[in-house]
PDB file of C-alpha atoms in Angstrom:
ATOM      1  CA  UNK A   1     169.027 317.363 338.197  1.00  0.00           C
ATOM      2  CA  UNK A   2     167.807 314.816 340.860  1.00  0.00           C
ATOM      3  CA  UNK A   3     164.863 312.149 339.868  1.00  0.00           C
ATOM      4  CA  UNK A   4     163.136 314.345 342.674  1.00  0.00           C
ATOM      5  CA  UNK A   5     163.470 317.610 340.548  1.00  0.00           C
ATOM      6  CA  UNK A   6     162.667 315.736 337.265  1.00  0.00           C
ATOM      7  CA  UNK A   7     159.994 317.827 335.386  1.00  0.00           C
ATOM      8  CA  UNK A   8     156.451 316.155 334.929  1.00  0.00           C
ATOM      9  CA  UNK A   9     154.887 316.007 331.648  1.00  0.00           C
ATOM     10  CA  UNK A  10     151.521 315.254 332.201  1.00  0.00           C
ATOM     11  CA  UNK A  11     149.090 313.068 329.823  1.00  0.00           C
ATOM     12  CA  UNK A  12     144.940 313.278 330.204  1.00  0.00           C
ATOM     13  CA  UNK A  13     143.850 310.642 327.981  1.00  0.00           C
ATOM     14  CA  UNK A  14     140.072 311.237 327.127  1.00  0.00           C
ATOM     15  CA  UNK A  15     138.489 308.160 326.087  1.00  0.00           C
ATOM     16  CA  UNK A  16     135.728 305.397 326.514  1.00  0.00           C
ATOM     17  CA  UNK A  17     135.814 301.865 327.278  1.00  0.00           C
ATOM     18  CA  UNK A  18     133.079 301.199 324.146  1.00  0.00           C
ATOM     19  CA  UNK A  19     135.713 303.270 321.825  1.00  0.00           C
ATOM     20  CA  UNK A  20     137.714 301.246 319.592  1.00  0.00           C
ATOM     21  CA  UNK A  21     140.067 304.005 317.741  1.00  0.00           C
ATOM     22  CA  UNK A  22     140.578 304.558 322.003  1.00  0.00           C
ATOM     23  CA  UNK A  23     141.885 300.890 322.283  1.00  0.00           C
ATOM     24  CA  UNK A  24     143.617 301.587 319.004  1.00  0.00           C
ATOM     25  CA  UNK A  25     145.299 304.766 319.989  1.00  0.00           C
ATOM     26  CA  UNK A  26     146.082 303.288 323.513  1.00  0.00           C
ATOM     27  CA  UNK A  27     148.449 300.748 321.956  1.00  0.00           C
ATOM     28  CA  UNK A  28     149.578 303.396 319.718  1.00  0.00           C
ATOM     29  CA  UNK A  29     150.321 305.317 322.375  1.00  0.00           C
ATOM     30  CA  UNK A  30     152.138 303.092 324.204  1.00  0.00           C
ATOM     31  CA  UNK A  31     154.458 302.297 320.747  1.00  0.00           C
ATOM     32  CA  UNK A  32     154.758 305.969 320.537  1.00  0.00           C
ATOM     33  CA  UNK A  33     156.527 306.324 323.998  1.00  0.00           C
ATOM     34  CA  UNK A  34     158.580 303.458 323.464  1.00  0.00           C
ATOM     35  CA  UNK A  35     159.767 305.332 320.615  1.00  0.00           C
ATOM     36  CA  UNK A  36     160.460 308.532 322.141  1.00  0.00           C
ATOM     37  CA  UNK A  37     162.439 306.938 324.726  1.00  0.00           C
ATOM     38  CA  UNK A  38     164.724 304.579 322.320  1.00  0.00           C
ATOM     39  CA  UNK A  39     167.577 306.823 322.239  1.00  0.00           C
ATOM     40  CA  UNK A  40     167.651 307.843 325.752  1.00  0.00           C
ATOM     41  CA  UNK A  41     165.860 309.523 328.888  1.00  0.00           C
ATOM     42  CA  UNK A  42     163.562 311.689 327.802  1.00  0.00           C
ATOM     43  CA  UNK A  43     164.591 313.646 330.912  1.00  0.00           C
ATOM     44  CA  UNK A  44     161.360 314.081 332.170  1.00  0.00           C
ATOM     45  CA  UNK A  45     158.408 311.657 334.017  1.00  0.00           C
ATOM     46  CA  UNK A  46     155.275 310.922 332.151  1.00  0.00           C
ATOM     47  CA  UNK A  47     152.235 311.065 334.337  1.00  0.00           C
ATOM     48  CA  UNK A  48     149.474 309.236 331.867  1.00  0.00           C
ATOM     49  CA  UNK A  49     145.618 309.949 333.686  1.00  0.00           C
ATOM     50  CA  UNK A  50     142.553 308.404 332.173  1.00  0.00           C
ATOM     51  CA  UNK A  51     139.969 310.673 332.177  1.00  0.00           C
ATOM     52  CA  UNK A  52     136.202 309.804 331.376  1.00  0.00           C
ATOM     53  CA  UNK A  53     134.148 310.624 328.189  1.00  0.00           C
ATOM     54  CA  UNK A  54     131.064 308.975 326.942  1.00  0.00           C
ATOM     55  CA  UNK A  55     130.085 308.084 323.616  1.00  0.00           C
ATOM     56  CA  UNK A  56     126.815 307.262 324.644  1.00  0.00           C
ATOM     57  CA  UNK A  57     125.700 308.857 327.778  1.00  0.00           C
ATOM     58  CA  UNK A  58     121.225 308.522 326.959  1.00  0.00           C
ATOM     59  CA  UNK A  59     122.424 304.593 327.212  1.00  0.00           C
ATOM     60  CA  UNK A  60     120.321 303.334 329.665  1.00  0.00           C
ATOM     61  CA  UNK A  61     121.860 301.495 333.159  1.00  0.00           C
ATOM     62  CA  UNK A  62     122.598 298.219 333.501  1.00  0.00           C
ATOM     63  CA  UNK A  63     120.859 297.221 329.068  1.00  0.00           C
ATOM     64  CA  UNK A  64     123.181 295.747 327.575  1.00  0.00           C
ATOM     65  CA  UNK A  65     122.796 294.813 323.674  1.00  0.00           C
ATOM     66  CA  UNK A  66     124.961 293.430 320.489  1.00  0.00           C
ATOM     67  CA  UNK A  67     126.829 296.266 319.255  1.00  0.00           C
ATOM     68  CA  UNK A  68     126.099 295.413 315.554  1.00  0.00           C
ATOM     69  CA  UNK A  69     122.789 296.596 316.107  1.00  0.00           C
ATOM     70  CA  UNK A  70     124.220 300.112 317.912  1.00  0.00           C
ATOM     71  CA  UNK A  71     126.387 300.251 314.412  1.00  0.00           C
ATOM     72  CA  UNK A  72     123.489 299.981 311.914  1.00  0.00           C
ATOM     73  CA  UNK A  73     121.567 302.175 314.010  1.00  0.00           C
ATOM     74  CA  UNK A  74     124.175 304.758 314.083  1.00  0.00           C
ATOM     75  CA  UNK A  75     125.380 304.479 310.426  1.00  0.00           C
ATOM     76  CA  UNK A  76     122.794 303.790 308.257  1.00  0.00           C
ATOM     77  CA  UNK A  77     121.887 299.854 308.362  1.00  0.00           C
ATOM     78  CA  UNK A  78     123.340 296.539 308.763  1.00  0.00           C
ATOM     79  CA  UNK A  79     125.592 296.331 305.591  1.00  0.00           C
ATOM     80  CA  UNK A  80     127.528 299.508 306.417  1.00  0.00           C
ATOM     81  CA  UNK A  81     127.371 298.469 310.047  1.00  0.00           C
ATOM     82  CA  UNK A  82     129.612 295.182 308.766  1.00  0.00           C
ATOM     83  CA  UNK A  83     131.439 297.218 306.701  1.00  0.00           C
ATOM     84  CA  UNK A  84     132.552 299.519 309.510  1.00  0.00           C
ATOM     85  CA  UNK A  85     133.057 296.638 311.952  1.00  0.00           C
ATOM     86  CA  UNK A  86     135.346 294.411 309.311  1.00  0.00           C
ATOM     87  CA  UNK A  87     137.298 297.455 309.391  1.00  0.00           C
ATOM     88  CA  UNK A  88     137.715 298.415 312.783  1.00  0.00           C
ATOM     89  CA  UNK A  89     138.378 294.677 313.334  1.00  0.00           C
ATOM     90  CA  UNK A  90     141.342 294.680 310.589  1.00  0.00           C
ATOM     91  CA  UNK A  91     142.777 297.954 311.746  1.00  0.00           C
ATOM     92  CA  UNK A  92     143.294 296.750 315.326  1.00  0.00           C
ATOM     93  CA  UNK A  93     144.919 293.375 314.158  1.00  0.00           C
ATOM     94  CA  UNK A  94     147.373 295.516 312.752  1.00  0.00           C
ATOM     95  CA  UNK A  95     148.372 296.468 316.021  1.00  0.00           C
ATOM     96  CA  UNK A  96     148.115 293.276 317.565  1.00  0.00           C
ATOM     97  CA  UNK A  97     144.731 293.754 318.659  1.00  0.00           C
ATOM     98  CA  UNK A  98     142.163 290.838 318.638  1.00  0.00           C
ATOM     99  CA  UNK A  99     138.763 292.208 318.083  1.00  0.00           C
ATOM    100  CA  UNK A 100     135.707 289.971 319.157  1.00  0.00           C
ATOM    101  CA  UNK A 101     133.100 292.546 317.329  1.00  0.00           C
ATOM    102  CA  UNK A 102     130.761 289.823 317.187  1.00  0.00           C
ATOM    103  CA  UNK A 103     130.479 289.838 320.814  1.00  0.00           C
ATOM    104  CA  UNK A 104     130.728 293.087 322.254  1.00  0.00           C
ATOM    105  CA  UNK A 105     127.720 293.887 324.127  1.00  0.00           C
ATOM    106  CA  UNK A 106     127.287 298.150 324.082  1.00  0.00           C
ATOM    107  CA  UNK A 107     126.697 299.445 327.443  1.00  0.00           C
ATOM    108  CA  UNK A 108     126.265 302.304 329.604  1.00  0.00           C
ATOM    109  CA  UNK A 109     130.094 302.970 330.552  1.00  0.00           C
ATOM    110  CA  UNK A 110     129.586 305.095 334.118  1.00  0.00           C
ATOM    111  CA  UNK A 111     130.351 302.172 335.821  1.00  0.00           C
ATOM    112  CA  UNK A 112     133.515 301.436 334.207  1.00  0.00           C
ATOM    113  CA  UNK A 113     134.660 305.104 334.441  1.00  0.00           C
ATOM    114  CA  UNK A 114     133.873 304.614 338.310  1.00  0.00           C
ATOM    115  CA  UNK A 115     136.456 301.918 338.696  1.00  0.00           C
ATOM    116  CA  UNK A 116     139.460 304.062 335.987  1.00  0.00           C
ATOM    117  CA  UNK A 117     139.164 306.883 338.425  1.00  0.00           C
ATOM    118  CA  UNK A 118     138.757 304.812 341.429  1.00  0.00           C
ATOM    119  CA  UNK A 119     142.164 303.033 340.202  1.00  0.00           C
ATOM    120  CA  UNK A 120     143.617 306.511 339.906  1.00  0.00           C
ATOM    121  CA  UNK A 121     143.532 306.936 343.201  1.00  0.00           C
ATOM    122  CA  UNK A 122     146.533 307.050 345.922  1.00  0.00           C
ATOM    123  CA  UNK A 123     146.256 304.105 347.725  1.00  0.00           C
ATOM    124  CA  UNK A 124     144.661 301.961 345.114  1.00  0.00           C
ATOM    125  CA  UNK A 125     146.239 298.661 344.613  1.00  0.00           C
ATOM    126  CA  UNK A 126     146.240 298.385 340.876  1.00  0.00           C
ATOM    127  CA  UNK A 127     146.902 301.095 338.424  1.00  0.00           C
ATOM    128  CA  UNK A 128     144.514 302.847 335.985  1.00  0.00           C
ATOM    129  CA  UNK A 129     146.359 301.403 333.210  1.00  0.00           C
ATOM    130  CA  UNK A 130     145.858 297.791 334.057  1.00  0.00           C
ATOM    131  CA  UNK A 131     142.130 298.659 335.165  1.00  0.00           C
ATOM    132  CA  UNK A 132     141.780 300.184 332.004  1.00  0.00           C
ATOM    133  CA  UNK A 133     143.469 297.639 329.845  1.00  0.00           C
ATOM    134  CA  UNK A 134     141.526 295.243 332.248  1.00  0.00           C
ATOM    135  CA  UNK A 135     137.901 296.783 330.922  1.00  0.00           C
ATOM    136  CA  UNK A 136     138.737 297.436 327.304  1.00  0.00           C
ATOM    137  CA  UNK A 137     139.687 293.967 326.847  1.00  0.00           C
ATOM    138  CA  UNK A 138     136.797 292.743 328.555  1.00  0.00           C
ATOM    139  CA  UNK A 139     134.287 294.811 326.480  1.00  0.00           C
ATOM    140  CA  UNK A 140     136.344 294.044 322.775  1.00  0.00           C
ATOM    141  CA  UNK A 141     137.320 290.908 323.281  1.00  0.00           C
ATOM    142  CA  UNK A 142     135.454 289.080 325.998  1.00  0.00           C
ATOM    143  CA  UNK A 143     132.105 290.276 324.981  1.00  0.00           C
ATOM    144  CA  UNK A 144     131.483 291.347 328.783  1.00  0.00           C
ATOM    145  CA  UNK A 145     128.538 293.754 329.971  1.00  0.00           C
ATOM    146  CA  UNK A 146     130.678 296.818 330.408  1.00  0.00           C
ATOM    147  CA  UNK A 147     127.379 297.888 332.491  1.00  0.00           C
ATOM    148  CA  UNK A 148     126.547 295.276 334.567  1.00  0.00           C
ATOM    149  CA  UNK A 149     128.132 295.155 338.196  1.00  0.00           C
ATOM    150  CA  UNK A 150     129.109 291.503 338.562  1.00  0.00           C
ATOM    151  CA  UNK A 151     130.365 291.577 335.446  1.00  0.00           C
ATOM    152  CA  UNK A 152     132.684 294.262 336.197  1.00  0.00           C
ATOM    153  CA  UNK A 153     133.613 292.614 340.032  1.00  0.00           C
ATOM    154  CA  UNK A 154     134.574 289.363 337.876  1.00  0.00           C
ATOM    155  CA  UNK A 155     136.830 291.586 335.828  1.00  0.00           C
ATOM    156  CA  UNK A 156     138.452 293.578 339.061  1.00  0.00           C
ATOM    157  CA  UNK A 157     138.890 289.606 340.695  1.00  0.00           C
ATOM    158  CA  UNK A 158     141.177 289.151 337.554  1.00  0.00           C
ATOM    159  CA  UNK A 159     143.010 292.197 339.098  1.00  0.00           C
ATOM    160  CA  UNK A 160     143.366 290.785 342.553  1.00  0.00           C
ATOM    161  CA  UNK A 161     140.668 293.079 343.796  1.00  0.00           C
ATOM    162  CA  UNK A 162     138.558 291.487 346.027  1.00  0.00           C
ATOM    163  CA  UNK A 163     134.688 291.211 343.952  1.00  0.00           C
ATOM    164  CA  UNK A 164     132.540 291.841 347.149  1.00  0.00           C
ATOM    165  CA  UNK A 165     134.427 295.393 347.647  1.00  0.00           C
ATOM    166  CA  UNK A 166     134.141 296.147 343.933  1.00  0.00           C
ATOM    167  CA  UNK A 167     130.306 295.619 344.359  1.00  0.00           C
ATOM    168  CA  UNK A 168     130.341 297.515 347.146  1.00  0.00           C
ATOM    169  CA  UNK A 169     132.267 300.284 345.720  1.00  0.00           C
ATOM    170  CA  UNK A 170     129.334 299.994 342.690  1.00  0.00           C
ATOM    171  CA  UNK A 171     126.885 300.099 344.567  1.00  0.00           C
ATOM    172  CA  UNK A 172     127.559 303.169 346.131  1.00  0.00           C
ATOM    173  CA  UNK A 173     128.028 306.750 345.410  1.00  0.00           C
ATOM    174  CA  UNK A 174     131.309 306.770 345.981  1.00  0.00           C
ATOM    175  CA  UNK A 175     133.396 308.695 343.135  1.00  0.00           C
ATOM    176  CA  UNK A 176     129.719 309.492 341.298  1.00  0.00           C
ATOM    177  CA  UNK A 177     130.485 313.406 341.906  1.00  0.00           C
ATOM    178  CA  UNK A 178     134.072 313.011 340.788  1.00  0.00           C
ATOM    179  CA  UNK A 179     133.142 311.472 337.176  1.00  0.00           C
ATOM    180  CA  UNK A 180     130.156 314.319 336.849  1.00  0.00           C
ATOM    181  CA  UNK A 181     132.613 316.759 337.027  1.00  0.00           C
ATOM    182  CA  UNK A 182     135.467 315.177 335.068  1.00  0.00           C
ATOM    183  CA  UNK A 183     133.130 314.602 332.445  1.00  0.00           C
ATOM    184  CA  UNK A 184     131.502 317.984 332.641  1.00  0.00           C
ATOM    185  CA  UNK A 185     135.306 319.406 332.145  1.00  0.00           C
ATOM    186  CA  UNK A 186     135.703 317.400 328.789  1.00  0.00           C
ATOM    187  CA  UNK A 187     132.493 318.999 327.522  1.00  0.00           C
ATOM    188  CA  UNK A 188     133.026 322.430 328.721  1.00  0.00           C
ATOM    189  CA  UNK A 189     136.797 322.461 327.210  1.00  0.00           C
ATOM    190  CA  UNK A 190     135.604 321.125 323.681  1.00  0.00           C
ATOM    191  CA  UNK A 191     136.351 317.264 324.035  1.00  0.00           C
ATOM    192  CA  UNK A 192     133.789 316.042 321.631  1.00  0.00           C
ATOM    193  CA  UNK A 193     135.530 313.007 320.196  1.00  0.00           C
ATOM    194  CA  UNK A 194     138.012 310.329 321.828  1.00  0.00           C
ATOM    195  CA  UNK A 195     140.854 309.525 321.782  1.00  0.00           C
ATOM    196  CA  UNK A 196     141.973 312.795 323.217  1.00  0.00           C
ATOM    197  CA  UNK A 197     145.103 313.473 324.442  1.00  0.00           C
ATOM    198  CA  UNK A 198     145.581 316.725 326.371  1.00  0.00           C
ATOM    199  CA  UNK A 199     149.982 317.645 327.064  1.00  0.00           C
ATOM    200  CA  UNK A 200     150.604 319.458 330.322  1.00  0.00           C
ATOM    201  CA  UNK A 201     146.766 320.558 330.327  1.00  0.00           C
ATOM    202  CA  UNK A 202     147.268 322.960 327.310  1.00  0.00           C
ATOM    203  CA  UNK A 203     147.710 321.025 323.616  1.00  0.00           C
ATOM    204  CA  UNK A 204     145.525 318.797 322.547  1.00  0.00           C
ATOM    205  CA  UNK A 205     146.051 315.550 319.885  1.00  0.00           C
ATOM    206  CA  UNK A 206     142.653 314.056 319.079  1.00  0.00           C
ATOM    207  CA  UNK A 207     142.443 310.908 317.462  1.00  0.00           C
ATOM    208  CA  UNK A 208     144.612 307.226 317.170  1.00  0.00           C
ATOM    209  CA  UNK A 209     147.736 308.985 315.472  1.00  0.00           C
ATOM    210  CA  UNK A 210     150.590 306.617 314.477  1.00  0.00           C
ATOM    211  CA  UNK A 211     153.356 305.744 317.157  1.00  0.00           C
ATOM    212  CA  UNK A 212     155.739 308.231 315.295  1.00  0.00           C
ATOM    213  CA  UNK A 213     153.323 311.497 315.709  1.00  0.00           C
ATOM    214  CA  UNK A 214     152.996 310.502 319.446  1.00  0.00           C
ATOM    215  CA  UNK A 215     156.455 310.020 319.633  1.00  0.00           C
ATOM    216  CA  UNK A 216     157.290 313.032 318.091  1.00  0.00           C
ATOM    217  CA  UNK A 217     154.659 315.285 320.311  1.00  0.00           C
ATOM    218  CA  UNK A 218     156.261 313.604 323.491  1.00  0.00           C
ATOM    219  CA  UNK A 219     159.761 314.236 322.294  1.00  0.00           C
ATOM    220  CA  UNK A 220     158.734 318.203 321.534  1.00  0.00           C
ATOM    221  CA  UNK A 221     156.865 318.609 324.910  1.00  0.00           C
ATOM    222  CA  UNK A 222     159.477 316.797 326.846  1.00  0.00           C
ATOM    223  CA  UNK A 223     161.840 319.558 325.793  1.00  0.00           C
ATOM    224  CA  UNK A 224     159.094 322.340 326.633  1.00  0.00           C
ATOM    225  CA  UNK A 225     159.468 320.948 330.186  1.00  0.00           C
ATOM    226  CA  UNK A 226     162.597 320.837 330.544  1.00  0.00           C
ATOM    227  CA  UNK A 227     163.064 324.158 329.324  1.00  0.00           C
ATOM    228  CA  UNK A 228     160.533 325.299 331.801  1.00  0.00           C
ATOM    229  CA  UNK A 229     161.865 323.701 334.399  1.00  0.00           C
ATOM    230  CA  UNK A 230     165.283 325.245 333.687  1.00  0.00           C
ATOM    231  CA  UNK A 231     163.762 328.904 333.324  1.00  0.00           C
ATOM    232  CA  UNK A 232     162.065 328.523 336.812  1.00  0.00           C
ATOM    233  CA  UNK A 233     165.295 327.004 338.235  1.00  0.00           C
ATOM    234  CA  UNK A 234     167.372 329.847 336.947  1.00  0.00           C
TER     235      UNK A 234
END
């Protein structure tokens, strides 16, 4: 079989730049393939697309605010608030993970989702996975406003994007439709929580599973691809 006739497994990863378990399960992830692919080709390509989801989607534009006070509003007060934080913050140590809870400022996240998909597209520069890398970092580490749009062209300049065209691109409508509808899709096909992670468009693995269950999904739909592509070959 020629690398042209190589089988595609794709990947939708349904997540937020605000989500921790998605920064979690992105690293995961990542350790997961690694390990899929130790002893060998898997035989097929991986096509990994970031698609948008919202945990917050009533936040309003542009406010930004610490998210300490989002946790205790969510869960109850300030002490479980800490509680939950120390623990998120321990968690992603333990997979290398520096977590700046402290600082991270919760935001509306339709701008960020604006530059993932923008990133996604053909003649982009950079890739969605650095973008997206770029932006988690910046909101769990960096403290950055995830919302605000110099922030985010100081974040793309990091990139080598050039910040007046990322403002630009902001400031306009362009890819506003395209989000709407991506995120309208998540609803509609019962993404409710993130990390998602949707195989070939049909099985779906919610939440930050260990590297070994991703690697051992990846190495089972590998083989349903290749046996796919051998059926329709045949």
């Amino acid at each position: 079989m020629s690398a042209s006739e190589r089988p595609v497994l794709t990947v939708d990863v349904f997540s937020d730049v605000v989500c921790p378990w998605c920064y979690i399960g992105k690293r995961r992830f990542e350790r997961g393939l690694e390990l899929a692919s130790a002893d060998g080709d898997l035989g097929v390509d991986v096509d990994i697309t970031f698609r948008p989801h919202q945990l917050d989607p009533r936040a309003a534009p542009g406010v930004a605010g610490p998210v300490f006070d989002a946790y205790a509003k969510k869960f109850g007060g300030p002490e479980r608030a800490a509680e939950i934080l120390e623990h998120l913050t321990s968690t992603a140590a333990g997979d290398g993970l520096e977590f700046r809870m402290d600082l991270a400022q919760r935001a509306n996240t339709l701008l960020a989702h604006r530059l993932i998909w923008r990133a996604g597209q053909p003649d982009s520069p950079v890739s969605q996975d650095a973008m997206k890398e770029r932006l988690l970092r910046a909101y769990f580490m960096e403290g950055v406003h995830v919302g605000d749009i110099d922030a985010l062209a100081e974040c793309t300049a990091d990139l080598g994007l050039d910040p007046d065209e990322t403002r630009a691109f902001l400031e306009s409508d362009e890819g506003v439709d395209e989000i709407s509808a991506e995120l309208r899709h998540g609803y509609e096909n019962g993404i409710t929580a993130v990390p998602t992670y949707v195989f070939n468009g049909v099985w779906a693995v919610p939440g930050a599973q260990d590297p070994e269950t991703f690697a051992k999904v990846l190495r089972k739909m590998a083989e349903k691809a290749l046996e796919t592509s051998l059926t329709e070959a045949s």
